[in-house]
Amino acid sequence: MRILVVGGGGREHAIASALHRTGETEIFSVMAKKNPGIARLAKEICLVPETDLARIEAFAGKTGVTHAIIGPEAPLEAGVVDRLSGAGVACVGPTKNAARIETDKAFCRNLMTKYNISGNPDYRVYQDPSEAIAFVKDHEGDLAVKPVGLTGGKGVRIMGEQVDKAGAIEYIREVNGGVVLEERLKGEEFTLQAFVDGFHIVPMPLVQDHKRAGKGDTGPNTGGMGSYSMPDHMLPFVSRKDHTTALSIMASVVAALKKEGHPYKGILYGQFMNTSDGPKVIEFNARFGDPEAMNVLTLLCSDFSRVVTGITEGTLTASNVAFEKAATVCKYLVPEGYPQAPLSGRPLVTGEKGNAILYYANVEEREGKLYTLTSRTLAFVGKADTLPEAEQIAEKAASKVEGEVFHRSDIGTQTLLDQRISHMKELR
Ligand code: AMP
Ligand code: GLY
């Protein structure tokens, strides 16, 4: 199979690696910046903006790819799947209309309401900032303020956490466009990703991401500093019942999109808050999570190319998909100053990485040397029978990197896990 991978981050390096493992694929890559890890696996690369549909289509035509997997949300929003499908390339990724489940937060909430799907917090959609401000002024209780459109995972402000009432109002003024105001949910977050072929939905292991830049979940929100998964593919603060609820919410969303005339093919990512009242939807993404892709794809032991054809042909079954029963811990190294003022262009030297798997993300390689850019640089994944072993593998490799970068040493540790478990016990 000749397959095009769109995107150049850690997530796409994990996608390319999983395809490469199956041996019978030829990988072609479109990315904005040359990811050294992907470049080594690909037969040919094309460096263009990931939303440049004309050039992506031309590269697909020239290389004769039959399939494509879309990593990031920006090309999905731009309609890359509509374009490539029109040119006869079978895509793992939703059309522009189906991708609205991620790219338009009001669409997502309203779709769930329309089809009576559980899991919505109380929410209100405002197009007019002054009406949103008037509501916030009179409202008692904390809210989450979300711009309607894409923000790269950094656009949410939570009252009582990052901002007070005045700060929330200030932020609505700053956004100066459509916002969704939501009840602030309290609980523990988890990620459930699934393969979807338009109709069937096959879940992947649960993962927990860490959005905050600093140790102990402090500091600003980021694209995600790292993540872990457990050998049983569950999380200790998510019950079987919670899992069933979350998966059934996702299946209902897939069915609703089909009824709306926008069948969903690709990866559906559900971000949930496990509350005292069960799982609530924080958001959906129309793609793998980054870093979560690195956890699950490291574990995928079935032939990824067969999963791809299952999705594109609408013949996906759970028997196509198997994951190793191991724990994974992923730790991202990010430039000092990230996310507000990242130090870019600084040299980066990896050390002894032991058994850790290295996924390249936003780094530049020049004359065999690595340099930081403005976002997450390298990720190390540890995979082992137990979480502590996986954590140690990732931690040792991450701490041996020299340069003006940092990572969260607490991700995947027992201490952090115990905090999550006791937090959930307090709530329930
Ligand atoms: P998002 O960009 O939607 O992924 O949101 C970023 C982060 O904001 C999430 O990972 C949550 O930690 C937090 N968040 C989003 N919506 C809510 C909500 N309704 N209640 C509490 N926290 C939220
Ligand atoms: N890890 C969160 C995201 O990919 O949006």
Short mmCIF file of C-alpha atoms and ligand atoms in Angstrom, two decimals:
data_model
loop_
_atom_site.label_atom_id
_atom_site.label_comp_id
_atom_site.label_asym_id
_atom_site.label_seq_id
_atom_site.Cartn_x
_atom_site.Cartn_y
_atom_site.Cartn_z
CA MET A 1 0.00 0.00 0.00
CA ARG A 2 1.25 3.48 -0.88
CA ILE A 3 0.05 5.78 1.84
CA LEU A 4 0.29 9.50 2.44
CA VAL A 5 0.73 10.78 5.99
CA VAL A 6 -0.22 14.44 6.40
CA GLY A 7 1.43 16.27 9.30
CA GLY A 8 4.89 16.53 10.83
CA GLY A 9 4.62 16.23 14.62
CA GLY A 10 5.18 13.52 17.20
CA ARG A 11 1.72 12.12 16.48
CA GLU A 12 2.51 11.74 12.78
CA HIS A 13 5.90 10.16 13.55
CA ALA A 14 3.99 7.59 15.63
CA ILE A 15 1.55 7.05 12.74
CA ALA A 16 4.40 6.57 10.26
CA SER A 17 6.22 4.20 12.67
CA ALA A 18 3.12 2.04 13.13
CA LEU A 19 2.67 1.84 9.35
CA HIS A 20 6.36 1.09 8.86
CA ARG A 21 6.23 -1.80 11.36
CA THR A 22 3.72 -3.61 9.18
CA GLY A 23 6.35 -3.79 6.45
CA GLU A 24 4.12 -3.74 3.42
CA THR A 25 3.51 -0.03 3.22
CA GLU A 26 5.34 2.70 1.37
CA ILE A 27 5.06 5.94 3.27
CA PHE A 28 4.87 9.38 1.68
CA SER A 29 4.76 12.47 3.81
CA VAL A 30 3.44 16.00 3.55
CA MET A 31 4.58 18.29 6.33
CA ALA A 32 5.25 21.97 6.90
CA LYS A 33 8.70 21.39 8.47
CA LYS A 34 10.95 18.41 7.97
CA ASN A 35 10.48 15.97 10.86
CA PRO A 36 13.69 13.93 10.88
CA GLY A 37 11.95 10.81 12.21
CA ILE A 38 9.27 10.81 9.52
CA ALA A 39 11.78 11.70 6.81
CA ARG A 40 13.76 8.55 7.63
CA LEU A 41 10.69 6.33 7.26
CA ALA A 42 9.24 7.96 4.17
CA LYS A 43 9.98 7.12 0.58
CA GLU A 44 9.46 10.73 -0.36
CA ILE A 45 8.53 13.89 1.50
CA CYS A 46 6.92 17.14 0.39
CA LEU A 47 7.47 20.25 2.49
CA VAL A 48 4.43 22.50 2.12
CA PRO A 49 1.95 24.08 4.52
CA GLU A 50 -0.41 21.33 5.67
CA THR A 51 -3.41 23.34 4.50
CA ASP A 52 -2.11 23.84 0.94
CA LEU A 53 -4.66 21.54 -0.64
CA ALA A 54 -3.56 22.07 -4.25
CA ARG A 55 0.01 21.04 -3.55
CA ILE A 56 -1.04 18.13 -1.35
CA GLU A 57 -3.30 16.85 -4.11
CA ALA A 58 -0.52 17.27 -6.67
CA PHE A 59 1.93 15.31 -4.49
CA ALA A 60 -0.65 12.56 -3.97
CA GLY A 61 -1.16 12.37 -7.72
CA LYS A 62 2.54 12.32 -8.49
CA THR A 63 3.34 9.59 -5.96
CA GLY A 64 0.27 7.49 -6.77
CA VAL A 65 -0.77 7.00 -3.16
CA THR A 66 -4.00 5.03 -2.74
CA HIS A 67 -4.63 5.99 0.90
CA ALA A 68 -3.99 8.93 3.24
CA ILE A 69 -4.01 9.46 6.98
CA ILE A 70 -4.49 12.99 8.21
CA GLY A 71 -2.74 13.80 11.50
CA PRO A 72 -3.62 17.39 12.49
CA GLU A 73 -6.90 19.30 12.61
CA ALA A 74 -5.95 22.26 10.40
CA PRO A 75 -5.92 20.30 7.10
CA LEU A 76 -9.18 18.57 8.10
CA GLU A 77 -10.78 21.95 8.65
CA ALA A 78 -9.41 23.13 5.30
CA GLY A 79 -11.10 20.17 3.58
CA VAL A 80 -8.12 17.99 2.70
CA VAL A 81 -10.24 14.83 2.88
CA ASP A 82 -12.89 16.20 0.50
CA ARG A 83 -10.12 17.17 -1.89
CA LEU A 84 -8.13 13.91 -1.75
CA SER A 85 -11.26 11.75 -1.86
CA GLY A 86 -12.30 13.67 -4.97
CA ALA A 87 -8.97 12.67 -6.49
CA GLY A 88 -9.57 8.99 -5.67
CA VAL A 89 -7.44 8.73 -2.50
CA ALA A 90 -9.17 6.81 0.32
CA CYS A 91 -8.77 8.80 3.54
CA VAL A 92 -8.52 8.07 7.24
CA GLY A 93 -9.94 11.36 8.45
CA PRO A 94 -13.35 13.03 8.29
CA THR A 95 -14.61 15.41 5.61
CA LYS A 96 -14.68 19.11 6.41
CA ASN A 97 -18.33 18.84 7.45
CA ALA A 98 -17.83 15.80 9.70
CA ALA A 99 -14.70 17.41 11.22
CA ARG A 100 -16.93 20.17 12.61
CA ILE A 101 -17.31 17.88 15.60
CA GLU A 102 -13.90 19.34 16.52
CA THR A 103 -13.60 22.55 14.55
CA ASP A 104 -16.89 24.08 15.69
CA LYS A 105 -17.56 23.69 19.40
CA ALA A 106 -21.10 25.07 19.07
CA PHE A 107 -21.89 22.50 16.35
CA CYS A 108 -20.65 19.71 18.64
CA ARG A 109 -22.75 20.76 21.64
CA ASN A 110 -25.83 21.43 19.53
CA LEU A 111 -25.55 18.08 17.72
CA MET A 112 -25.46 16.29 21.07
CA THR A 113 -28.52 18.23 22.21
CA LYS A 114 -30.41 17.59 18.98
CA TYR A 115 -29.89 13.82 19.21
CA ASN A 116 -30.40 13.65 22.98
CA ILE A 117 -26.89 12.34 23.56
CA SER A 118 -25.86 12.40 27.22
CA GLY A 119 -22.59 13.97 28.37
CA ASN A 120 -23.11 17.66 27.62
CA PRO A 121 -22.45 20.08 30.48
CA ASP A 122 -24.87 23.04 30.74
CA TYR A 123 -23.78 25.35 27.95
CA ARG A 124 -24.74 28.43 26.00
CA VAL A 125 -23.52 29.60 22.61
CA TYR A 126 -23.05 33.32 21.95
CA GLN A 127 -22.16 35.02 18.70
CA ASP A 128 -22.32 38.45 20.28
CA PRO A 129 -19.58 39.09 22.90
CA SER A 130 -21.65 41.69 24.77
CA GLU A 131 -24.44 39.16 25.36
CA ALA A 132 -21.91 36.63 26.60
CA ILE A 133 -20.45 39.23 28.95
CA ALA A 134 -23.90 40.13 30.28
CA PHE A 135 -24.52 36.45 31.05
CA VAL A 136 -21.19 36.03 32.84
CA LYS A 137 -21.80 39.15 34.95
CA ASP A 138 -25.05 37.77 36.35
CA HIS A 139 -24.01 34.13 36.59
CA GLU A 140 -23.22 32.43 39.86
CA GLY A 141 -20.71 29.60 39.68
CA ASP A 142 -17.65 28.92 37.56
CA LEU A 143 -17.70 28.68 33.78
CA ALA A 144 -15.41 27.47 31.01
CA VAL A 145 -15.02 30.04 28.23
CA LYS A 146 -14.26 28.56 24.78
CA PRO A 147 -13.84 30.30 21.46
CA VAL A 148 -16.09 28.52 18.94
CA GLY A 149 -13.27 27.73 16.50
CA LEU A 150 -9.90 25.96 16.60
CA THR A 151 -7.29 27.25 19.02
CA GLY A 152 -4.63 24.55 19.11
CA GLY A 153 -5.78 23.31 22.50
CA LYS A 154 -4.83 26.55 24.24
CA GLY A 155 -7.93 28.67 23.92
CA VAL A 156 -10.00 27.64 26.92
CA ARG A 157 -10.18 29.75 30.09
CA ILE A 158 -11.58 28.19 33.24
CA MET A 159 -13.04 30.44 35.91
CA GLY A 160 -11.79 29.58 39.36
CA GLU A 161 -8.68 28.04 37.82
CA GLN A 162 -6.99 30.41 35.37
CA VAL A 163 -9.25 33.46 35.56
CA ASP A 164 -11.76 35.13 37.86
CA LYS A 165 -15.01 36.69 36.65
CA ALA A 166 -13.28 39.87 35.49
CA GLY A 167 -10.66 37.80 33.67
CA ALA A 168 -13.33 35.75 31.92
CA ILE A 169 -15.04 38.93 30.73
CA GLU A 170 -11.73 40.35 29.60
CA TYR A 171 -11.06 37.13 27.65
CA ILE A 172 -14.46 37.25 25.90
CA ARG A 173 -13.61 40.79 24.78
CA GLU A 174 -10.22 39.58 23.55
CA VAL A 175 -11.73 36.68 21.55
CA ASN A 176 -14.19 39.14 20.03
CA GLY A 177 -16.18 36.43 18.24
CA GLY A 178 -18.37 33.43 18.96
CA VAL A 179 -17.90 31.73 22.32
CA VAL A 180 -19.37 28.76 24.12
CA LEU A 181 -19.85 29.23 27.86
CA GLU A 182 -20.00 25.95 29.76
CA GLU A 183 -20.55 24.86 33.30
CA ARG A 184 -17.15 24.14 34.83
CA LEU A 185 -16.86 20.36 35.18
CA LYS A 186 -15.00 18.85 38.11
CA GLY A 187 -13.37 15.46 38.05
CA GLU A 188 -10.57 13.54 36.38
CA GLU A 189 -9.92 13.77 32.67
CA PHE A 190 -9.40 10.84 30.36
CA THR A 191 -9.04 10.31 26.63
CA LEU A 192 -10.88 7.65 24.69
CA GLN A 193 -9.85 7.35 21.05
CA ALA A 194 -11.57 5.10 18.54
CA PHE A 195 -11.23 3.98 14.95
CA VAL A 196 -14.42 4.74 13.02
CA ASP A 197 -15.41 3.55 9.53
CA GLY A 198 -18.55 5.65 9.15
CA PHE A 199 -20.60 3.21 11.15
CA HIS A 200 -18.53 0.82 13.29
CA ILE A 201 -16.47 2.13 16.17
CA VAL A 202 -13.52 0.27 17.72
CA PRO A 203 -12.01 1.73 20.90
CA MET A 204 -8.33 2.10 21.74
CA PRO A 205 -6.80 1.94 25.23
CA LEU A 206 -7.66 4.80 27.59
CA VAL A 207 -4.98 7.45 28.04
CA GLN A 208 -4.55 10.38 30.39
CA ASP A 209 -2.89 13.51 28.99
CA HIS A 210 -1.32 16.33 31.04
CA LYS A 211 -2.23 19.75 29.67
CA ARG A 212 -0.52 21.98 32.19
CA ALA A 213 3.09 22.97 31.58
CA GLY A 214 4.30 22.48 35.15
CA LYS A 215 4.78 19.69 37.63
CA GLY A 216 1.70 18.93 39.74
CA ASP A 217 -0.60 20.35 37.03
CA THR A 218 0.48 23.95 37.49
CA GLY A 219 1.17 26.70 34.96
CA PRO A 220 -0.42 27.46 31.61
CA ASN A 221 -2.26 25.02 29.33
CA THR A 222 -0.19 23.46 26.57
CA GLY A 223 -0.81 21.11 23.66
CA GLY A 224 -0.08 18.29 26.14
CA MET A 225 3.15 17.57 28.05
CA GLY A 226 2.85 13.81 28.19
CA SER A 227 0.51 10.93 28.82
CA TYR A 228 0.25 7.40 30.14
CA SER A 229 -1.79 4.26 29.67
CA MET A 230 -2.19 1.11 31.78
CA PRO A 231 -1.65 -2.58 30.94
CA ASP A 232 -5.39 -3.34 31.17
CA HIS A 233 -6.18 -0.44 28.78
CA MET A 234 -8.29 1.18 31.52
CA LEU A 235 -7.47 3.87 34.10
CA PRO A 236 -7.81 3.26 37.84
CA PHE A 237 -10.28 6.13 38.27
CA VAL A 238 -12.52 5.05 35.36
CA SER A 239 -14.95 2.21 36.04
CA ARG A 240 -16.22 -0.29 33.44
CA LYS A 241 -19.53 1.55 33.61
CA ASP A 242 -17.83 4.91 32.92
CA HIS A 243 -16.03 3.35 29.98
CA THR A 244 -19.25 1.93 28.55
CA THR A 245 -20.96 5.30 28.95
CA ALA A 246 -18.13 7.16 27.21
CA LEU A 247 -18.02 4.71 24.32
CA SER A 248 -21.77 4.81 23.89
CA ILE A 249 -21.68 8.64 23.78
CA MET A 250 -19.09 8.37 20.98
CA ALA A 251 -21.12 5.76 19.10
CA SER A 252 -24.18 8.02 19.35
CA VAL A 253 -22.19 10.94 17.94
CA VAL A 254 -21.04 8.77 15.02
CA ALA A 255 -24.66 7.72 14.38
CA ALA A 256 -25.83 11.36 14.62
CA LEU A 257 -23.23 12.53 12.10
CA LYS A 258 -24.37 9.79 9.73
CA LYS A 259 -27.99 10.92 10.09
CA GLU A 260 -26.92 14.49 9.39
CA GLY A 261 -25.47 13.28 6.08
CA HIS A 262 -21.84 13.54 7.21
CA PRO A 263 -20.65 9.97 7.88
CA TYR A 264 -17.51 9.99 9.99
CA LYS A 265 -14.45 8.03 8.90
CA GLY A 266 -11.20 8.30 10.75
CA ILE A 267 -10.11 8.62 14.34
CA LEU A 268 -12.59 10.01 16.84
CA TYR A 269 -11.03 11.39 19.99
CA GLY A 270 -13.22 11.86 23.03
CA GLN A 271 -11.93 14.02 25.87
CA PHE A 272 -14.00 13.28 28.96
CA MET A 273 -14.22 14.61 32.48
CA ASN A 274 -15.12 11.79 34.82
CA THR A 275 -17.42 13.58 37.27
CA SER A 276 -19.40 12.47 40.31
CA ASP A 277 -22.19 12.05 37.78
CA GLY A 278 -20.24 9.93 35.27
CA PRO A 279 -18.30 10.95 32.15
CA LYS A 280 -19.06 14.34 30.57
CA VAL A 281 -17.73 15.48 27.21
CA ILE A 282 -15.06 18.18 27.34
CA GLU A 283 -14.58 18.04 23.60
CA PHE A 284 -14.20 15.80 20.58
CA ASN A 285 -11.26 15.87 18.24
CA ALA A 286 -11.41 14.63 14.68
CA ARG A 287 -7.98 12.95 14.83
CA PHE A 288 -5.54 11.20 17.12
CA GLY A 289 -4.46 13.17 20.16
CA ASP A 290 -0.92 14.40 20.41
CA PRO A 291 0.63 12.97 22.64
CA GLU A 292 -2.02 10.23 23.07
CA ALA A 293 -1.31 8.79 19.60
CA MET A 294 2.17 7.86 20.79
CA ASN A 295 0.77 5.74 23.64
CA VAL A 296 -1.76 3.79 21.64
CA LEU A 297 0.16 3.39 18.40
CA THR A 298 3.20 2.10 20.29
CA LEU A 299 0.88 -0.63 21.60
CA LEU A 300 -0.90 -1.42 18.34
CA CYS A 301 0.10 -4.96 17.42
CA SER A 302 -2.27 -5.62 14.55
CA ASP A 303 -1.38 -4.58 11.02
CA PHE A 304 -2.11 -0.84 10.86
CA SER A 305 -2.56 -0.96 7.09
CA ARG A 306 -5.48 -3.38 7.59
CA VAL A 307 -7.02 -1.02 10.11
CA VAL A 308 -6.66 1.71 7.48
CA THR A 309 -8.50 -0.32 4.83
CA GLY A 310 -11.11 -1.37 7.39
CA ILE A 311 -11.83 2.32 8.00
CA THR A 312 -11.79 3.41 4.38
CA GLU A 313 -13.83 0.45 3.10
CA GLY A 314 -16.33 0.49 5.96
CA THR A 315 -15.45 -3.05 7.04
CA LEU A 316 -13.82 -2.33 10.38
CA THR A 317 -14.31 -4.92 13.13
CA ALA A 318 -12.76 -5.29 16.57
CA SER A 319 -10.95 -8.37 15.29
CA ASN A 320 -8.86 -6.09 13.00
CA VAL A 321 -7.50 -4.27 16.02
CA ALA A 322 -5.30 -5.51 18.86
CA PHE A 323 -3.18 -3.68 21.40
CA GLU A 324 -0.40 -5.08 23.53
CA LYS A 325 -1.27 -5.46 27.21
CA ALA A 326 1.49 -3.18 28.45
CA ALA A 327 1.78 0.19 30.17
CA THR A 328 3.09 3.22 28.29
CA VAL A 329 4.40 6.58 29.46
CA CYS A 330 5.10 9.42 27.05
CA LYS A 331 7.10 12.51 28.07
CA TYR A 332 7.57 15.51 25.86
CA LEU A 333 10.58 17.79 26.04
CA VAL A 334 9.64 21.38 25.32
CA PRO A 335 11.76 24.52 24.91
CA GLU A 336 12.32 26.62 28.03
CA GLY A 337 9.69 29.37 28.08
CA TYR A 338 7.08 27.14 26.36
CA PRO A 339 4.25 27.82 25.71
CA GLN A 340 4.36 31.65 26.07
CA ALA A 341 7.94 32.46 25.03
CA PRO A 342 9.71 29.31 23.82
CA LEU A 343 13.46 29.54 23.20
CA SER A 344 13.85 28.46 19.59
CA GLY A 345 16.99 27.69 17.59
CA ARG A 346 18.75 26.24 20.66
CA PRO A 347 20.86 23.08 20.31
CA LEU A 348 19.51 19.84 21.70
CA VAL A 349 21.54 16.68 22.31
CA THR A 350 19.94 13.34 23.11
CA GLY A 351 21.75 10.95 25.44
CA GLU A 352 21.54 7.23 26.14
CA LYS A 353 17.87 6.38 25.61
CA GLY A 354 17.87 2.77 26.77
CA ASN A 355 14.67 1.02 25.72
CA ALA A 356 12.73 4.24 25.23
CA ILE A 357 11.18 4.95 21.85
CA LEU A 358 12.00 8.39 20.50
CA TYR A 359 9.40 10.26 18.49
CA TYR A 360 10.51 13.49 16.85
CA ALA A 361 8.18 16.48 16.86
CA ASN A 362 8.90 20.18 16.34
CA VAL A 363 12.69 20.12 15.91
CA GLU A 364 15.04 21.09 13.16
CA GLU A 365 17.91 18.87 12.09
CA ARG A 366 20.88 20.67 10.53
CA GLU A 367 24.12 18.88 9.67
CA GLY A 368 23.20 16.04 11.98
CA LYS A 369 22.45 18.34 14.92
CA LEU A 370 19.05 19.03 16.49
CA TYR A 371 17.67 22.49 17.31
CA THR A 372 14.52 23.57 19.11
CA LEU A 373 11.72 25.35 17.28
CA THR A 374 8.76 26.97 19.02
CA SER A 375 6.73 23.95 20.10
CA ARG A 376 7.11 20.47 21.60
CA THR A 377 10.44 19.01 20.48
CA LEU A 378 10.99 15.31 21.20
CA ALA A 379 8.93 12.69 22.98
CA PHE A 380 10.15 9.56 24.72
CA VAL A 381 7.83 6.63 25.22
CA GLY A 382 8.51 3.89 27.72
CA LYS A 383 6.61 0.63 27.29
CA ALA A 384 6.73 -2.09 29.96
CA ASP A 385 4.66 -4.63 31.90
CA THR A 386 3.99 -2.11 34.67
CA LEU A 387 3.48 1.66 34.86
CA PRO A 388 6.49 2.32 37.14
CA GLU A 389 8.82 0.50 34.74
CA ALA A 390 7.42 2.36 31.73
CA GLU A 391 7.75 5.65 33.63
CA GLN A 392 11.39 4.98 34.48
CA ILE A 393 12.24 4.14 30.86
CA ALA A 394 10.71 7.40 29.60
CA GLU A 395 12.07 9.48 32.49
CA LYS A 396 15.65 8.26 32.14
CA ALA A 397 15.72 8.99 28.42
CA ALA A 398 14.07 12.41 28.85
CA SER A 399 16.42 13.47 31.64
CA LYS A 400 19.49 12.65 29.54
CA VAL A 401 18.62 15.24 26.90
CA GLU A 402 20.91 18.27 27.09
CA GLY A 403 19.73 21.70 26.05
CA GLU A 404 17.43 24.54 27.05
CA VAL A 405 14.41 22.27 27.35
CA PHE A 406 12.28 20.86 30.16
CA HIS A 407 9.84 18.02 30.72
CA ARG A 408 7.43 16.92 33.44
CA SER A 409 9.14 14.35 35.62
CA ASP A 410 5.88 13.58 37.44
CA ILE A 411 3.95 12.15 34.47
CA GLY A 412 3.28 8.45 34.95
CA THR A 413 4.50 8.35 38.56
CA GLN A 414 2.66 6.47 41.28
CA THR A 415 2.39 9.68 43.33
CA LEU A 416 0.44 11.43 40.60
CA LEU A 417 -1.70 8.35 39.95
CA ASP A 418 -2.56 8.07 43.67
CA GLN A 419 -3.66 11.71 43.64
CA ARG A 420 -6.00 11.03 40.71
CA ILE A 421 -7.47 7.97 42.43
CA SER A 422 -8.07 9.76 45.72
CA HIS A 423 -9.52 12.81 43.93
CA MET A 424 -12.05 10.52 42.23
CA LYS A 425 -12.86 8.82 45.56
CA GLU A 426 -13.52 12.21 47.14
CA LEU A 427 -15.93 13.10 44.34
CA ARG A 428 -17.88 9.85 44.51
P1 AMP B 1 -9.97 21.88 25.24
O1 AMP B 1 -9.19 22.89 24.46
O2 AMP B 1 -11.44 21.90 24.98
O3 AMP B 1 -9.33 20.53 25.21
O4 AMP B 1 -9.82 22.31 26.75
C1 AMP B 1 -8.57 22.41 27.36
C2 AMP B 1 -8.72 22.03 28.79
O5 AMP B 1 -9.64 22.90 29.44
C3 AMP B 1 -9.30 20.65 29.00
O6 AMP B 1 -8.35 19.65 28.92
C4 AMP B 1 -9.89 20.77 30.38
O7 AMP B 1 -8.87 20.62 31.35
C5 AMP B 1 -10.36 22.19 30.43
N1 AMP B 1 -11.81 22.27 30.16
C6 AMP B 1 -12.43 22.41 28.98
N2 AMP B 1 -13.77 22.48 29.14
C7 AMP B 1 -14.01 22.38 30.47
C8 AMP B 1 -15.20 22.40 31.27
N3 AMP B 1 -16.42 22.54 30.76
N4 AMP B 1 -15.02 22.27 32.61
C9 AMP B 1 -13.80 22.16 33.18
N5 AMP B 1 -12.66 22.13 32.46
C10 AMP B 1 -12.75 22.25 31.12
N1 GLY B 2 -3.67 15.99 23.56
C1 GLY B 2 -4.73 16.84 23.20
C2 GLY B 2 -4.94 17.04 21.77
O1 GLY B 2 -4.32 16.40 20.93
O2 GLY B 2 -5.74 17.88 21.41
#
